[in-house]
Coordinates of C-alpha atoms and ligand atoms in Angstrom, one line a residue:
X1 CA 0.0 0.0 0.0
X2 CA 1.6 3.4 -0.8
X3 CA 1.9 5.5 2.0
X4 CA -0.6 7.9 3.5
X5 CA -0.2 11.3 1.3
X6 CA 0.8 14.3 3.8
X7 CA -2.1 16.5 4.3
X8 CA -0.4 20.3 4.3
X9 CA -2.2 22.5 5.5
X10 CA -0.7 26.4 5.5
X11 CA -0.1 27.9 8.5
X12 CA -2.8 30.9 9.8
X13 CA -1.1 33.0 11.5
X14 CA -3.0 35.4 14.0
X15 CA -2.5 38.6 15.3
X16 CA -3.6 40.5 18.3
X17 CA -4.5 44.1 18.6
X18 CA -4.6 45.8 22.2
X19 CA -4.4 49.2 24.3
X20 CA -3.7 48.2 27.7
X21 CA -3.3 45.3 29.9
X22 CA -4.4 42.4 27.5
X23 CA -6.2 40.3 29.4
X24 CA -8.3 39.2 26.3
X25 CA -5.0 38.7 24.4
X26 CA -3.5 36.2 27.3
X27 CA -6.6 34.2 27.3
X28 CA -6.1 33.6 23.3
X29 CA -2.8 33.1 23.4
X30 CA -3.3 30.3 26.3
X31 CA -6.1 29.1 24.5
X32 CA -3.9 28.4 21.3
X33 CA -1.1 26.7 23.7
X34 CA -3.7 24.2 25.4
X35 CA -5.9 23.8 22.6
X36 CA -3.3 23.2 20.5
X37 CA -4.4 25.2 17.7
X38 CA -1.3 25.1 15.8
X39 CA -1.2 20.9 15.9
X40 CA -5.1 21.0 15.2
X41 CA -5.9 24.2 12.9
X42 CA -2.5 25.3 11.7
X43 CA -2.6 28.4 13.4
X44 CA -1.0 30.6 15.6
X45 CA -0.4 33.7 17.4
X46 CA 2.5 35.3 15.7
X47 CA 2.1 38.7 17.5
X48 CA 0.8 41.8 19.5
X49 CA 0.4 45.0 18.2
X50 CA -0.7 48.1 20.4
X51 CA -0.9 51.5 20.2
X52 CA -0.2 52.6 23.8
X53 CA 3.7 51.4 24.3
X54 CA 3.8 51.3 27.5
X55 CA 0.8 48.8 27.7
X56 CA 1.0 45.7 30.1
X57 CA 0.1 43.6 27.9
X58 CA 3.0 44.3 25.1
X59 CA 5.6 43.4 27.8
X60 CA 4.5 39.8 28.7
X61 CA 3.5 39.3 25.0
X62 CA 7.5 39.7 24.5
X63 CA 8.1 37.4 27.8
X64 CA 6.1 34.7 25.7
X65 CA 8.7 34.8 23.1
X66 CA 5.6 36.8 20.4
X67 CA 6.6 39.3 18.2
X68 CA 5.4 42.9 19.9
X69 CA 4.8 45.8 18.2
X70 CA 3.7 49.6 19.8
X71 CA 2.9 52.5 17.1
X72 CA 1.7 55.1 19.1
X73 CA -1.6 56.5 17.7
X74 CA -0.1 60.4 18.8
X75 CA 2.7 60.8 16.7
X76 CA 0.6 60.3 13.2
X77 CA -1.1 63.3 11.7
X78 CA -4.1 61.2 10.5
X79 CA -6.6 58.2 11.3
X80 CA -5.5 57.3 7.9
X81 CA -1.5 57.3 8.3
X82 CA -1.2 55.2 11.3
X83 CA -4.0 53.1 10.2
X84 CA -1.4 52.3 6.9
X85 CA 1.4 52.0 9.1
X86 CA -0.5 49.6 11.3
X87 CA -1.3 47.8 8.2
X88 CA 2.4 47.7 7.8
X89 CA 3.3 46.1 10.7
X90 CA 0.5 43.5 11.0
X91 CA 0.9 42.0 7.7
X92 CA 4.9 42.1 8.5
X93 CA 4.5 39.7 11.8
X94 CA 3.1 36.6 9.1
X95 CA 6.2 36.0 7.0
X96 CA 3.9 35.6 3.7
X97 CA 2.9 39.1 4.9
X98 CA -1.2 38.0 4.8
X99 CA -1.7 36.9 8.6
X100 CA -5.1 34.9 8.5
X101 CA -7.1 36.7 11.6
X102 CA -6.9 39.8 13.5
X103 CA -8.6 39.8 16.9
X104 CA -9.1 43.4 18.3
X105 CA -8.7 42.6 22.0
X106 CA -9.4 45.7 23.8
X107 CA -8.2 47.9 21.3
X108 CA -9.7 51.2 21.6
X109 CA -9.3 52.4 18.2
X110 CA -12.1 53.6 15.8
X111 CA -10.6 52.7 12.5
X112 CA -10.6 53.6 8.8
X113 CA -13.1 52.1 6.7
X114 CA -10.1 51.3 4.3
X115 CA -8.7 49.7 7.2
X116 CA -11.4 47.4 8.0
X117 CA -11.7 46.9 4.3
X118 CA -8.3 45.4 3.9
X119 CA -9.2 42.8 6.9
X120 CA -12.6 42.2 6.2
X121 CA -14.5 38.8 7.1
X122 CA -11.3 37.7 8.9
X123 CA -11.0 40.8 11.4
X124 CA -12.6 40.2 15.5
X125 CA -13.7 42.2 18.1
X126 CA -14.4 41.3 21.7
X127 CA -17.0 44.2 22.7
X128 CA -17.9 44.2 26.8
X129 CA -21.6 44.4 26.1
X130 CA -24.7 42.7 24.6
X131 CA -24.6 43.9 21.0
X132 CA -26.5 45.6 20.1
X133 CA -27.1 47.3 23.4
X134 CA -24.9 49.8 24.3
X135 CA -21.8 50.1 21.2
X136 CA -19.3 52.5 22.1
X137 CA -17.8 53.5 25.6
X138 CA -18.7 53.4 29.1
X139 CA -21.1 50.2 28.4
X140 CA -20.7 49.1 32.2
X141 CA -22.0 52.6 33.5
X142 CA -25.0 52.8 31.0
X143 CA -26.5 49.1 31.6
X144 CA -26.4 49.7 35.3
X145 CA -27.8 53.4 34.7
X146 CA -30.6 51.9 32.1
X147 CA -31.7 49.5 35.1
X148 CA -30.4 46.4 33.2
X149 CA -30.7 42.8 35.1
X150 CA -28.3 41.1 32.6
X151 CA -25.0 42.6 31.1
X152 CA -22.1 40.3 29.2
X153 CA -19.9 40.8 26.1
X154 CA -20.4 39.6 22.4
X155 CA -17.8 38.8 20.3
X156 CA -18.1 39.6 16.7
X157 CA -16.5 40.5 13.1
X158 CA -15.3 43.8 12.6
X159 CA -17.4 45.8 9.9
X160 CA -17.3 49.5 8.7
X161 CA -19.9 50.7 11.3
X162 CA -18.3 50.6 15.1
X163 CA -19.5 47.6 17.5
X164 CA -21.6 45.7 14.6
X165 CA -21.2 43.1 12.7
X166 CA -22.0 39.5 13.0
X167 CA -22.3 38.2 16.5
X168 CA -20.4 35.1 16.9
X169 CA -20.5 34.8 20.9
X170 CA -22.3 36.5 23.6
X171 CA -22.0 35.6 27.4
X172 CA -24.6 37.1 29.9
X173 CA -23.9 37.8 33.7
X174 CA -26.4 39.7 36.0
X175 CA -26.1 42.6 37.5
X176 CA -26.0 42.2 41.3
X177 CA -27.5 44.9 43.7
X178 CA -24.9 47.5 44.6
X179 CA -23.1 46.9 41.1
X180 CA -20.2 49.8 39.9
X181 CA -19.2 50.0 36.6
X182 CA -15.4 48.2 37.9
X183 CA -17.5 45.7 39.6
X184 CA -19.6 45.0 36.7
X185 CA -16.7 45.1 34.1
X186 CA -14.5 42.8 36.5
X187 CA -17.7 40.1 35.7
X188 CA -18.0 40.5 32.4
X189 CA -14.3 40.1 31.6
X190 CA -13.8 36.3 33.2
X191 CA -16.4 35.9 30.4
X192 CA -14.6 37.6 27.6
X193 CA -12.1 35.8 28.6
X194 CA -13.8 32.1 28.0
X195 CA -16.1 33.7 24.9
X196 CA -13.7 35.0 22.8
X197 CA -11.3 31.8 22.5
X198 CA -14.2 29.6 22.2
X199 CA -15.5 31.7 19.0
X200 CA -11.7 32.2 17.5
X201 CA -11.5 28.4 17.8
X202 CA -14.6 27.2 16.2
X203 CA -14.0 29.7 13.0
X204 CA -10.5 27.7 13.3
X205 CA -12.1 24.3 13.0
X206 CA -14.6 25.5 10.4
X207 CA -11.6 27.1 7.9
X208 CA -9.3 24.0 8.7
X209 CA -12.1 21.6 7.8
X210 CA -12.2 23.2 4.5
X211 CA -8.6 23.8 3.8
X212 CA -8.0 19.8 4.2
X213 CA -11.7 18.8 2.6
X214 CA -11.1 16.2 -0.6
X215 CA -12.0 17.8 -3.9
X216 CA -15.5 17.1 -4.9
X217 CA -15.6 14.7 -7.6
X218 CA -18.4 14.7 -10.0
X219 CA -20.6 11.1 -10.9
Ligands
GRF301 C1 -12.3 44.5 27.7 O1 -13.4 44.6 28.6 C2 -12.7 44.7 26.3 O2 -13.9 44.1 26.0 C3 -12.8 46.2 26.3 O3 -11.7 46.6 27.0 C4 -11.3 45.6 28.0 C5 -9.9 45.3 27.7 O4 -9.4 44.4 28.6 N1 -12.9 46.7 25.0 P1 -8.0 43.6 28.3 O5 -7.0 44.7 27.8 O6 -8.2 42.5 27.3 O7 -7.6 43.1 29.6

């Protein structure tokens, strides 16, 4: 019997936006280590890229060995030239320069639509909300102002208009008597946290199921 022929699939490399701390970014990148995303899918986390440099989350990105990456937002003259420079350096961390996914993980930047153009359909967000209630800031402070009983986050794909787009994941947690907006956020985020590796890894699974599907033969 000849042996079993190789099934190749090409790498997906992912990279991870952020502003601050990157709590979102740690839970992917820990997801992709014990999921083994890489051995399963083919893909991995190749880098962080935020645009705050002294953001937490840049420094233990480097610790895990990741390419990291800060362009800070107030030393461009437009939206539209850091946005190309950001470009730049995203597409430079996959070495065909075409990284597979982009997962905005607390990345608090409104961006161009020729931005989101270039990474359409394979471009995240993790939002701290239940789209479509409440896009934008401050979403912690306005459910507990509007009286809301349930907040939680969505995750979802990135499209021209802020905070909309497909939903791909929500998580719901109440909100408990004597709620703050920090106590209320500090909920939410041990869901993010579970959400938005869960929904990263099924649209793995689904693109990896295609890459290595037979061709179809016609009878
Ligand atoms: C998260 O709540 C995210 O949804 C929001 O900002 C927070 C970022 O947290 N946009 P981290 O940087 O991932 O820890």
């Amino acid at each position: 019997m000849p042996p079993p022929v190789p099934m190749t699939v090409p790498t997906a490399s992912i990279v991870v936006l952020i502003s601050g701390q990157g709590s979102n970014m740690e839970a992917l990148v820990q997801a992709a280590r014990q999921g083994r995303w890489e051995q399963r899918f083919g893909a991995r986390v190749v880098g962080v890229v935020s645009n705050r440099p002294d953001a937490p989350g840049l420094a233990w990105a480097r610790q895990q060995g990741l390419q990291a990456a800060a362009l800070d937002h107030r030393h461009y003259p437009t939206r539209e030239a850091f946005d190309a420079d950001l470009a730049h350096t995203i597409d430079a961390m996959d070495p065909h320069g075409q990284p597979a996914w982009v997962l905005l993980a607390g990345f608090m930047r409104i961006l161009t639509p020729g931005f989101v153009q270039r990474y359409e359909g394979r471009m995240l967000n993790i939002h701290p909300s239940l789209l479509p209630a409440f896009p934008g800031l401050h979403t912690h402070r306005r459910a507990i102002e509007s009286g809301c009983r349930f907040a939680g986050a969505t995750v979802h794909r990135v499209t021209a208009e802020l905070d909309h787009g497909d939903i791909l994941e929500q998580a719901v947690v109440p909100v408990l008597p004597g709620d703050t907006p920090d106590t209320l956020a500090a909920r939410v985020l041990t869901q993010e946290h579970v959400i938005y590796p869960r929904a990263v890894e099924r649209l793995l699974a689904a693109a990896a199921a295609v890459a290595v599907a037979p061709p179809q033969r016609n009878v």
